[in-house]
PDB file of C-alpha atoms and ligand atoms in Angstrom:
ATOM      1  CA  MET A  29     195.468  -7.070  83.503  1.00  0.00           C
ATOM      2  CA  ALA A  30     197.575  -6.329  86.548  1.00  0.00           C
ATOM      3  CA  TYR A  31     200.499  -8.546  87.488  1.00  0.00           C
ATOM      4  CA  MET A  32     201.627  -9.499  90.995  1.00  0.00           C
ATOM      5  CA  THR A  33     205.257  -8.923  91.919  1.00  0.00           C
ATOM      6  CA  ASN A  34     206.554 -10.434  95.151  1.00  0.00           C
ATOM      7  CA  ALA A  35     208.155  -7.391  96.787  1.00  0.00           C
ATOM      8  CA  VAL A  36     210.963  -9.093  98.707  1.00  0.00           C
ATOM      9  CA  PHE A  37     212.361  -5.747  99.938  1.00  0.00           C
ATOM     10  CA  ARG A  38     209.424  -5.574 102.361  1.00  0.00           C
ATOM     11  CA  ASP A  39     210.735  -8.518 104.392  1.00  0.00           C
ATOM     12  CA  ASP A  40     214.424  -7.820 103.887  1.00  0.00           C
ATOM     13  CA  ALA A  41     215.624  -4.357 102.883  1.00  0.00           C
ATOM     14  CA  TYR A  42     219.217  -5.639 102.652  1.00  0.00           C
ATOM     15  CA  LEU A  43     218.768  -7.928  99.627  1.00  0.00           C
ATOM     16  CA  THR A  44     221.206  -6.378  97.153  1.00  0.00           C
ATOM     17  CA  GLU A  45     220.857  -9.223  94.615  1.00  0.00           C
ATOM     18  CA  VAL A  46     217.998 -11.633  93.821  1.00  0.00           C
ATOM     19  CA  ASP A  47     217.050 -13.837  90.863  1.00  0.00           C
ATOM     20  CA  ALA A  48     213.698 -13.383  89.126  1.00  0.00           C
ATOM     21  CA  THR A  49     211.706 -14.332  86.042  1.00  0.00           C
ATOM     22  CA  VAL A  50     210.195 -11.879  83.541  1.00  0.00           C
ATOM     23  CA  LEU A  51     206.372 -11.904  83.624  1.00  0.00           C
ATOM     24  CA  ALA A  52     205.864  -9.276  80.948  1.00  0.00           C
ATOM     25  CA  VAL A  53     207.259  -6.225  79.186  1.00  0.00           C
ATOM     26  CA  ASN A  54     204.571  -3.563  78.878  1.00  0.00           C
ATOM     27  CA  ASP A  55     203.906  -1.431  75.796  1.00  0.00           C
ATOM     28  CA  ARG A  56     206.146   1.328  77.147  1.00  0.00           C
ATOM     29  CA  GLY A  57     209.084  -1.039  77.680  1.00  0.00           C
ATOM     30  CA  GLY A  58     208.584  -1.419  81.442  1.00  0.00           C
ATOM     31  CA  ILE A  59     209.788  -4.781  82.782  1.00  0.00           C
ATOM     32  CA  ILE A  60     207.520  -6.695  85.191  1.00  0.00           C
ATOM     33  CA  LEU A  61     209.056  -9.558  87.202  1.00  0.00           C
ATOM     34  CA  ASP A  62     207.701 -12.297  89.472  1.00  0.00           C
ATOM     35  CA  ARG A  63     209.754 -10.937  92.396  1.00  0.00           C
ATOM     36  CA  THR A  64     212.001  -7.975  93.026  1.00  0.00           C
ATOM     37  CA  ASN A  65     214.357  -6.293  95.471  1.00  0.00           C
ATOM     38  CA  PHE A  66     213.837  -2.949  93.628  1.00  0.00           C
ATOM     39  CA  TYR A  67     211.765  -0.584  95.772  1.00  0.00           C
ATOM     40  CA  ALA A  68     209.058   1.190  93.753  1.00  0.00           C
ATOM     41  CA  THR A  69     208.582   4.950  94.267  1.00  0.00           C
ATOM     42  CA  SER A  70     206.046   5.444  97.044  1.00  0.00           C
ATOM     43  CA  GLY A  71     205.460   7.284 100.296  1.00  0.00           C
ATOM     44  CA  GLY A  72     208.084   9.944  99.591  1.00  0.00           C
ATOM     45  CA  GLN A  73     210.895   7.415  98.996  1.00  0.00           C
ATOM     46  CA  PRO A  74     212.264   7.299  95.424  1.00  0.00           C
ATOM     47  CA  GLY A  75     212.368   3.958  93.608  1.00  0.00           C
ATOM     48  CA  ASP A  76     215.569   2.019  93.074  1.00  0.00           C
ATOM     49  CA  THR A  77     217.986   2.157  90.181  1.00  0.00           C
ATOM     50  CA  GLY A  78     220.418  -0.615  89.238  1.00  0.00           C
ATOM     51  CA  PHE A  79     220.731  -3.285  86.566  1.00  0.00           C
ATOM     52  CA  LEU A  80     219.375  -6.666  85.496  1.00  0.00           C
ATOM     53  CA  THR A  81     221.894  -9.275  84.291  1.00  0.00           C
ATOM     54  CA  ARG A  82     220.815 -11.655  81.496  1.00  0.00           C
ATOM     55  CA  GLY A  83     221.902 -15.268  81.033  1.00  0.00           C
ATOM     56  CA  ASP A  84     224.666 -14.220  78.623  1.00  0.00           C
ATOM     57  CA  GLY A  85     226.108 -11.764  81.175  1.00  0.00           C
ATOM     58  CA  SER A  86     224.896  -8.599  79.427  1.00  0.00           C
ATOM     59  CA  ARG A  87     223.151  -5.944  81.504  1.00  0.00           C
ATOM     60  CA  ILE A  88     219.927  -3.963  81.275  1.00  0.00           C
ATOM     61  CA  ALA A  89     220.324  -0.653  83.153  1.00  0.00           C
ATOM     62  CA  ILE A  90     217.270   0.337  85.216  1.00  0.00           C
ATOM     63  CA  ALA A  91     216.682   4.080  85.573  1.00  0.00           C
ATOM     64  CA  ALA A  92     213.570   4.015  87.789  1.00  0.00           C
ATOM     65  CA  THR A  93     211.134   1.692  89.549  1.00  0.00           C
ATOM     66  CA  VAL A  94     207.433   2.514  89.860  1.00  0.00           C
ATOM     67  CA  THR A  95     204.138   0.797  90.635  1.00  0.00           C
ATOM     68  CA  GLY A  96     201.682  -0.033  87.857  1.00  0.00           C
ATOM     69  CA  GLU A  97     197.939  -0.510  87.868  1.00  0.00           C
ATOM     70  CA  THR A  98     198.065  -1.742  91.449  1.00  0.00           C
ATOM     71  CA  LYS A  99     200.611  -1.356  94.245  1.00  0.00           C
ATOM     72  CA  ASN A 100     201.487  -5.046  93.766  1.00  0.00           C
ATOM     73  CA  GLU A 101     202.606  -4.584  90.165  1.00  0.00           C
ATOM     74  CA  ILE A 102     206.167  -3.263  90.140  1.00  0.00           C
ATOM     75  CA  ILE A 103     207.581  -1.876  86.897  1.00  0.00           C
ATOM     76  CA  HIS A 104     211.335  -1.637  86.230  1.00  0.00           C
ATOM     77  CA  VAL A 105     211.905   1.229  83.805  1.00  0.00           C
ATOM     78  CA  PRO A 106     215.020   0.692  81.651  1.00  0.00           C
ATOM     79  CA  ALA A 107     217.408   3.501  80.800  1.00  0.00           C
ATOM     80  CA  ILE A 108     217.301   4.783  77.202  1.00  0.00           C
ATOM     81  CA  ASP A 109     218.364   2.340  74.442  1.00  0.00           C
ATOM     82  CA  GLN A 110     218.510  -0.772  76.612  1.00  0.00           C
ATOM     83  CA  PRO A 111     217.701  -4.225  75.199  1.00  0.00           C
ATOM     84  CA  LEU A 112     214.420  -5.700  76.471  1.00  0.00           C
ATOM     85  CA  PRO A 113     214.106  -9.224  77.892  1.00  0.00           C
ATOM     86  CA  GLU A 114     211.542 -11.848  76.807  1.00  0.00           C
ATOM     87  CA  PRO A 115     208.722 -13.099  79.060  1.00  0.00           C
ATOM     88  CA  GLY A 116     209.949 -16.196  80.901  1.00  0.00           C
ATOM     89  CA  GLU A 117     213.589 -15.070  80.794  1.00  0.00           C
ATOM     90  CA  LYS A 118     215.568 -15.412  84.036  1.00  0.00           C
ATOM     91  CA  LEU A 119     217.477 -12.364  85.266  1.00  0.00           C
ATOM     92  CA  ALA A 120     219.755 -11.499  88.199  1.00  0.00           C
ATOM     93  CA  LEU A 121     218.633  -8.238  89.820  1.00  0.00           C
ATOM     94  CA  SER A 122     221.175  -5.830  91.337  1.00  0.00           C
ATOM     95  CA  ILE A 123     220.078  -2.630  93.012  1.00  0.00           C
ATOM     96  CA  ASP A 124     222.365   0.417  93.324  1.00  0.00           C
ATOM     97  CA  TRP A 125     223.089  -0.468  96.941  1.00  0.00           C
ATOM     98  CA  PRO A 126     225.162   2.604  97.989  1.00  0.00           C
ATOM     99  CA  ARG A 127     222.285   4.839  96.825  1.00  0.00           C
ATOM    100  CA  ARG A 128     219.590   2.656  98.443  1.00  0.00           C
ATOM    101  CA  HIS A 129     221.481   2.535 101.737  1.00  0.00           C
ATOM    102  CA  LEU A 130     221.646   6.348 101.814  1.00  0.00           C
ATOM    103  CA  LEU A 131     217.878   6.411 101.192  1.00  0.00           C
ATOM    104  CA  MET A 132     217.282   3.859 103.987  1.00  0.00           C
ATOM    105  CA  ARG A 133     219.361   5.920 106.420  1.00  0.00           C
ATOM    106  CA  MET A 134     217.544   9.126 105.411  1.00  0.00           C
ATOM    107  CA  HIS A 135     214.105   7.498 105.509  1.00  0.00           C
ATOM    108  CA  THR A 136     214.734   6.155 109.028  1.00  0.00           C
ATOM    109  CA  ALA A 137     215.977   9.615 110.052  1.00  0.00           C
ATOM    110  CA  CYS A 138     212.594  11.024 108.930  1.00  0.00           C
ATOM    111  CA  HIS A 139     210.886   8.638 111.373  1.00  0.00           C
ATOM    112  CA  LEU A 140     213.155   9.910 114.165  1.00  0.00           C
ATOM    113  CA  LEU A 141     212.291  13.494 113.247  1.00  0.00           C
ATOM    114  CA  SER A 142     208.599  12.662 113.685  1.00  0.00           C
ATOM    115  CA  VAL A 143     209.468  11.435 117.200  1.00  0.00           C
ATOM    116  CA  VAL A 144     211.364  14.612 118.072  1.00  0.00           C
ATOM    117  CA  CYS A 145     208.629  16.779 116.469  1.00  0.00           C
ATOM    118  CA  PRO A 146     205.357  14.998 117.336  1.00  0.00           C
ATOM    119  CA  PHE A 147     203.092  17.030 115.055  1.00  0.00           C
ATOM    120  CA  PRO A 148     200.861  16.060 112.106  1.00  0.00           C
ATOM    121  CA  ILE A 149     202.926  15.462 108.962  1.00  0.00           C
ATOM    122  CA  THR A 150     201.683  17.181 105.797  1.00  0.00           C
ATOM    123  CA  GLY A 151     204.382  15.974 103.406  1.00  0.00           C
ATOM    124  CA  ALA A 152     207.762  14.267 103.139  1.00  0.00           C
ATOM    125  CA  ALA A 153     210.390  13.548 100.510  1.00  0.00           C
ATOM    126  CA  VAL A 154     213.439  11.360 100.973  1.00  0.00           C
ATOM    127  CA  ALA A 155     216.570  11.927  98.877  1.00  0.00           C
ATOM    128  CA  GLU A 156     220.179  10.756  99.080  1.00  0.00           C
ATOM    129  CA  ASP A 157     221.640  13.934 100.513  1.00  0.00           C
ATOM    130  CA  ASP A 158     218.753  16.094 101.726  1.00  0.00           C
ATOM    131  CA  SER A 159     215.311  15.001 102.934  1.00  0.00           C
ATOM    132  CA  ARG A 160     212.386  17.063 104.082  1.00  0.00           C
ATOM    133  CA  VAL A 161     209.424  16.591 106.375  1.00  0.00           C
ATOM    134  CA  ASP A 162     206.610  19.171 106.526  1.00  0.00           C
ATOM    135  CA  PHE A 163     204.631  19.575 109.731  1.00  0.00           C
ATOM    136  CA  ASP A 164     201.317  21.232 110.459  1.00  0.00           C
ATOM    137  CA  LEU A 165     202.891  23.613 112.924  1.00  0.00           C
ATOM    138  CA  PRO A 166     202.277  27.364 113.273  1.00  0.00           C
ATOM    139  CA  ASP A 167     205.538  28.014 115.165  1.00  0.00           C
ATOM    140  CA  ALA A 168     208.561  25.730 115.324  1.00  0.00           C
ATOM    141  CA  GLY A 169     209.354  26.775 118.873  1.00  0.00           C
ATOM    142  CA  PHE A 170     212.774  25.150 118.736  1.00  0.00           C
ATOM    143  CA  THR A 171     216.013  25.689 116.894  1.00  0.00           C
ATOM    144  CA  LYS A 172     217.780  23.419 114.440  1.00  0.00           C
ATOM    145  CA  GLU A 173     220.516  22.984 117.066  1.00  0.00           C
ATOM    146  CA  GLU A 174     217.984  21.605 119.577  1.00  0.00           C
ATOM    147  CA  VAL A 175     216.323  19.292 117.068  1.00  0.00           C
ATOM    148  CA  THR A 176     219.732  18.065 115.828  1.00  0.00           C
ATOM    149  CA  ALA A 177     220.819  17.263 119.405  1.00  0.00           C
ATOM    150  CA  ARG A 178     217.613  15.275 120.068  1.00  0.00           C
ATOM    151  CA  LEU A 179     217.952  13.396 116.748  1.00  0.00           C
ATOM    152  CA  MET A 180     221.553  12.469 117.510  1.00  0.00           C
ATOM    153  CA  GLU A 181     220.551  11.159 120.975  1.00  0.00           C
ATOM    154  CA  LEU A 182     218.189   8.728 119.223  1.00  0.00           C
ATOM    155  CA  VAL A 183     220.888   7.764 116.694  1.00  0.00           C
ATOM    156  CA  ALA A 184     223.525   7.245 119.405  1.00  0.00           C
ATOM    157  CA  ALA A 185     221.152   5.027 121.422  1.00  0.00           C
ATOM    158  CA  ASP A 186     221.185   2.567 118.463  1.00  0.00           C
ATOM    159  CA  HIS A 187     217.541   1.592 118.913  1.00  0.00           C
ATOM    160  CA  PRO A 188     216.371  -1.473 116.929  1.00  0.00           C
ATOM    161  CA  VAL A 189     214.108  -0.847 113.918  1.00  0.00           C
ATOM    162  CA  PHE A 190     211.701  -3.629 112.928  1.00  0.00           C
ATOM    163  CA  THR A 191     208.342  -4.212 111.243  1.00  0.00           C
ATOM    164  CA  ARG A 192     205.189  -5.740 112.613  1.00  0.00           C
ATOM    165  CA  LEU A 193     201.871  -6.524 110.908  1.00  0.00           C
ATOM    166  CA  ILE A 194     198.617  -5.470 112.532  1.00  0.00           C
ATOM    167  CA  THR A 195     195.031  -5.806 111.373  1.00  0.00           C
ATOM    168  CA  GLU A 196     193.001  -2.915 110.019  1.00  0.00           C
ATOM    169  CA  GLU A 197     190.817  -3.245 113.132  1.00  0.00           C
ATOM    170  CA  GLU A 198     193.837  -2.759 115.398  1.00  0.00           C
ATOM    171  CA  LEU A 199     194.814   0.328 113.422  1.00  0.00           C
ATOM    172  CA  ALA A 200     191.270   1.704 113.628  1.00  0.00           C
ATOM    173  CA  ALA A 201     191.404   1.215 117.414  1.00  0.00           C
ATOM    174  CA  ASN A 202     194.708   3.153 117.600  1.00  0.00           C
ATOM    175  CA  PRO A 203     194.270   6.210 115.364  1.00  0.00           C
ATOM    176  CA  GLY A 204     197.285   7.872 117.043  1.00  0.00           C
ATOM    177  CA  LEU A 205     199.591   5.551 115.082  1.00  0.00           C
ATOM    178  CA  VAL A 206     198.914   7.531 111.914  1.00  0.00           C
ATOM    179  CA  LYS A 207     201.072  10.658 111.868  1.00  0.00           C
ATOM    180  CA  SER A 208     200.354  11.750 108.344  1.00  0.00           C
ATOM    181  CA  LYS A 209     197.598  14.314 108.108  1.00  0.00           C
ATOM    182  CA  ASN A 210     196.730  13.803 104.440  1.00  0.00           C
ATOM    183  CA  VAL A 211     197.861  10.292 103.565  1.00  0.00           C
ATOM    184  CA  ARG A 212     195.985   7.345 105.005  1.00  0.00           C
ATOM    185  CA  PRO A 213     197.664   3.935 105.079  1.00  0.00           C
ATOM    186  CA  PRO A 214     196.350   1.632 102.346  1.00  0.00           C
ATOM    187  CA  VAL A 215     193.445  -0.494 103.539  1.00  0.00           C
ATOM    188  CA  GLY A 216     191.738  -3.424 101.878  1.00  0.00           C
ATOM    189  CA  THR A 217     194.457  -6.066 102.234  1.00  0.00           C
ATOM    190  CA  GLY A 218     193.443  -6.714 105.858  1.00  0.00           C
ATOM    191  CA  GLN A 219     196.924  -6.046 107.167  1.00  0.00           C
ATOM    192  CA  ILE A 220     198.903  -2.913 107.914  1.00  0.00           C
ATOM    193  CA  ARG A 221     202.688  -2.861 108.123  1.00  0.00           C
ATOM    194  CA  LEU A 222     203.969  -0.953 111.120  1.00  0.00           C
ATOM    195  CA  VAL A 223     207.556   0.259 111.329  1.00  0.00           C
ATOM    196  CA  CYS A 224     208.622   0.170 114.981  1.00  0.00           C
ATOM    197  CA  ILE A 225     211.611   1.779 116.690  1.00  0.00           C
ATOM    198  CA  GLY A 226     213.016   0.790 120.098  1.00  0.00           C
ATOM    199  CA  GLU A 227     212.594  -2.281 122.312  1.00  0.00           C
ATOM    200  CA  ASN A 228     208.871  -3.143 122.294  1.00  0.00           C
ATOM    201  CA  ALA A 229     208.374  -0.195 119.905  1.00  0.00           C
ATOM    202  CA  LEU A 230     208.755   2.182 122.850  1.00  0.00           C
ATOM    203  CA  ILE A 231     210.222   4.999 120.734  1.00  0.00           C
ATOM    204  CA  ASP A 232     207.795   4.917 117.797  1.00  0.00           C
ATOM    205  CA  SER A 233     205.540   2.876 115.563  1.00  0.00           C
ATOM    206  CA  GLN A 234     203.718   4.049 112.458  1.00  0.00           C
ATOM    207  CA  PRO A 235     202.382   2.553 109.225  1.00  0.00           C
ATOM    208  CA  CYS A 236     205.010   2.684 106.460  1.00  0.00           C
ATOM    209  CA  GLY A 237     205.839   0.657 103.359  1.00  0.00           C
ATOM    210  CA  GLY A 238     209.358   2.012 102.823  1.00  0.00           C
ATOM    211  CA  THR A 239     212.821   0.584 103.481  1.00  0.00           C
ATOM    212  CA  HIS A 240     214.655   1.302 106.741  1.00  0.00           C
ATOM    213  CA  VAL A 241     217.948   0.449 108.437  1.00  0.00           C
ATOM    214  CA  ARG A 242     218.044  -2.248 111.170  1.00  0.00           C
ATOM    215  CA  ALA A 243     219.074   0.069 113.997  1.00  0.00           C
ATOM    216  CA  THR A 244     219.156   3.826 114.442  1.00  0.00           C
ATOM    217  CA  GLY A 245     222.955   3.863 114.897  1.00  0.00           C
ATOM    218  CA  GLU A 246     223.311   2.896 111.233  1.00  0.00           C
ATOM    219  CA  ILE A 247     221.871   6.309 110.251  1.00  0.00           C
ATOM    220  CA  GLY A 248     225.158   7.927 111.323  1.00  0.00           C
ATOM    221  CA  GLU A 249     225.642  11.621 111.875  1.00  0.00           C
ATOM    222  CA  ILE A 250     222.802  13.851 110.654  1.00  0.00           C
ATOM    223  CA  HIS A 251     221.682  17.390 111.310  1.00  0.00           C
ATOM    224  CA  ILE A 252     218.811  19.751 110.593  1.00  0.00           C
ATOM    225  CA  GLY A 253     220.023  21.953 107.756  1.00  0.00           C
ATOM    226  CA  LYS A 254     217.090  24.327 107.817  1.00  0.00           C
ATOM    227  CA  ILE A 255     213.678  24.953 109.368  1.00  0.00           C
ATOM    228  CA  GLU A 256     211.643  26.838 106.768  1.00  0.00           C
ATOM    229  CA  LYS A 257     208.302  28.566 107.032  1.00  0.00           C
ATOM    230  CA  LYS A 258     205.941  27.219 104.350  1.00  0.00           C
ATOM    231  CA  GLY A 259     202.706  29.112 104.793  1.00  0.00           C
ATOM    232  CA  ARG A 260     201.139  30.225 108.057  1.00  0.00           C
ATOM    233  CA  GLU A 261     200.723  26.749 109.529  1.00  0.00           C
ATOM    234  CA  ASN A 262     203.498  24.741 107.938  1.00  0.00           C
ATOM    235  CA  ARG A 263     207.119  24.232 108.879  1.00  0.00           C
ATOM    236  CA  ARG A 264     209.539  22.347 106.648  1.00  0.00           C
ATOM    237  CA  PHE A 265     212.477  20.594 108.333  1.00  0.00           C
ATOM    238  CA  ARG A 266     215.452  19.597 106.172  1.00  0.00           C
ATOM    239  CA  ILE A 267     217.643  16.696 107.253  1.00  0.00           C
ATOM    240  CA  ARG A 268     221.204  16.391 105.961  1.00  0.00           C
ATOM    241  CA  PHE A 269     224.090  14.021 106.607  1.00  0.00           C
ATOM    242  CA  GLY A 270     227.138  15.049 108.607  1.00  0.00           C
ATOM    243  CA  ALA A 271     227.653  17.404 111.546  1.00  0.00           C
ATOM    244  CA  LEU A 272     225.756  20.670 111.920  1.00  0.00           C
ATOM    245  CA  PRO A 273     227.977  23.256 110.160  1.00  0.00           C
ATOM    246  CA  ALA A 274     229.545  25.806 112.507  1.00  0.00           C
ATOM    247  CA  GLN A 275     227.873  29.224 112.294  1.00  0.00           C
TER     248      GLN A 275
HETATM  249 ZN1   ZN B  24     209.192   4.590 106.774  1.00  0.00          ZN
END
């Protein structure tokens, strides 16, 4: 049977600590809770790491977070040789916030890149220090200096970032919202979560289940480290933190 975890990071990506109750521990030692602030690996964003604190103050280190049989079942994977909690036990959940915040800044930067480069996305992977977005694009046509300058304009403008729910019918009526060429947003729940950037979503809106910063200024300084050719019709853009290194 599949369990339901209330994914509180969807409504508030800034919850560093929450309390939860253990629903089950699966046969591979994965811990399933009634609610969690741990993001589960999905959509190119890695899951959270951190620790769970037991009533006696001892900690269970969490090495990864993944989804189970359904997207609503979130499994906290303990590090090696950790004690396992009992069903019904109450725990305090702490994510590795410095790492998560880097991932939120990088993930939001990937959205900005899709604004600067409005081409179909064929793949993406967010990491703490280097993220990539692949575009269906035969020729980049612009340099990393140009793309970096456009990205930093959007960061400096400190546009708000917020989510909005729309119906599947609204999404079907606006196919342009979907930028990913191969991945369709999950349907069946009746609602689609849009991540919007700018007043009235003037800069961008697209379906996404990840975690993002509240405003583009929080991303800080970023640059395009590389534009790589990946096959005849694919270009891979790498985003890194900090200023563009001098040539
Ligand atoms: Zn996103």
